[in-house]
Amino acid sequence: MSQYFEVHPDNPQPRLLKQAVQILHGGGIAAIPTDSSYALVCHLDDKAAAESLRRIRGVDDKHHLTLLCRDLSELANYARVDNRQYRLLKLGTPGPYTFILEATKEVPRRVSHPSRRTIGLRVPEHAVTQALLELLGQPLLATTLIPPNETEPLNDPHEIRQRFEKQLQAIVDAGACPMQPTTVIDLSGDETVLVRRGRGDPVALGLAG
């Protein structure tokens, strides 16, 4: 059974978030709000938790998982970033963009793309996500909370509880999030590629919409 934490979306109660962070440190999977939609998250260094995360989401090891980072400097610890990439990252963080970049050795090999050694990274603009990352002290491994064989992310924490409480260890309820996934931009090659158009406007990064 999952623990259910109702928090304020703009001023989340630290006492409740600390309990959620303890669960993540203990290998638990949590559903948390972000600036795009609810996400499933776990501790980056926990192999069993990452496998559970993929199983709940119904994806294999070729599916890009994302690292949620506190800020751009933390993101740069986990990805190789040149000047061109940095300029785009600066424009898109914090915000509803996911950037695919070449992973550094700080990223466990099992969570990067198996053949390309790339990883999705983002800096969410959501008070609850940021507070959790601050308390945890490192990035969270994440994937959009889309149930297996469905295409739309879940947005209602009560529905998430109803459908997933036996599989998750924690649900952080901060009310509804936007329903759109992030805009995904691949910066791992020579050319910048818009992989998926989502909530973030590519034009804001100087890319053609």
Coordinates of C-alpha atoms in Angstrom, one line a residue, residues 38-118:
Y38 CA 2.6 13.4 -13.0
A39 CA 5.7 11.3 -13.1
L40 CA 6.9 8.0 -11.6
V41 CA 10.2 8.5 -9.9
C42 CA 12.8 6.5 -8.0
H43 CA 16.4 6.8 -6.6
L44 CA 19.0 7.0 -9.4
D45 CA 21.4 4.5 -7.7
D46 CA 18.8 1.8 -6.9
K47 CA 18.9 -0.9 -9.7
A48 CA 15.9 -2.8 -8.3
A49 CA 13.8 0.4 -8.1
A50 CA 14.7 1.4 -11.7
E51 CA 13.5 -2.1 -12.8
S52 CA 10.3 -1.7 -10.9
L53 CA 9.8 1.8 -12.4
R54 CA 10.1 0.3 -16.0
R55 CA 7.8 -2.6 -15.0
I56 CA 5.0 -0.3 -13.7
R57 CA 5.3 1.9 -16.7
G58 CA 5.4 -1.1 -19.1
V59 CA 8.6 -0.1 -21.0
D60 CA 11.8 -1.9 -21.8
D61 CA 15.5 -0.7 -21.4
K62 CA 15.4 1.1 -24.8
H63 CA 12.9 3.6 -23.4
H64 CA 14.6 6.8 -22.4
L65 CA 14.2 7.5 -18.7
T66 CA 14.8 11.1 -17.6
L67 CA 16.9 12.6 -14.8
L68 CA 15.1 15.4 -13.0
C69 CA 17.7 17.9 -11.9
R70 CA 17.6 20.8 -9.5
D71 CA 19.4 23.2 -11.9
L72 CA 21.6 23.6 -14.9
S73 CA 24.9 23.0 -12.9
E74 CA 23.6 19.7 -11.5
L75 CA 22.5 18.7 -15.0
A76 CA 26.0 19.3 -16.3
N77 CA 27.4 16.7 -13.9
Y78 CA 25.4 14.0 -15.7
A79 CA 25.7 15.0 -19.4
R80 CA 28.5 16.2 -21.7
V81 CA 27.6 19.8 -22.6
D82 CA 29.3 22.0 -25.2
N83 CA 28.7 25.7 -25.7
R84 CA 26.0 25.3 -28.4
Q85 CA 24.1 22.9 -26.1
Y86 CA 24.6 25.0 -23.0
R87 CA 23.0 28.0 -24.7
L88 CA 19.8 26.0 -25.5
L89 CA 19.8 24.5 -22.0
K90 CA 20.0 27.9 -20.5
L91 CA 16.9 29.0 -22.4
G92 CA 14.9 25.9 -21.6
T93 CA 15.6 25.5 -17.8
P94 CA 13.7 25.4 -15.7
G95 CA 10.8 24.5 -17.8
P96 CA 8.8 21.7 -19.6
Y97 CA 11.6 20.5 -21.9
T98 CA 13.5 17.3 -21.9
F99 CA 17.0 17.3 -23.5
I100 CA 18.7 14.1 -24.8
L101 CA 22.4 14.4 -24.2
E102 CA 25.4 12.2 -24.1
A103 CA 25.6 10.7 -20.5
T104 CA 28.7 11.1 -18.3
K105 CA 30.2 8.3 -16.1
E106 CA 28.0 9.7 -13.3
V107 CA 25.0 8.1 -15.0
P108 CA 24.7 4.3 -14.2
R109 CA 25.0 2.5 -17.5
R110 CA 21.8 0.6 -16.9
V111 CA 19.7 3.7 -17.0
S112 CA 21.1 5.3 -20.1
H113 CA 20.1 4.2 -23.6
P114 CA 21.7 0.8 -24.2
S115 CA 23.2 1.4 -27.6
R116 CA 23.6 5.2 -27.7
R117 CA 24.8 6.0 -24.1
T118 CA 22.4 9.0 -24.0

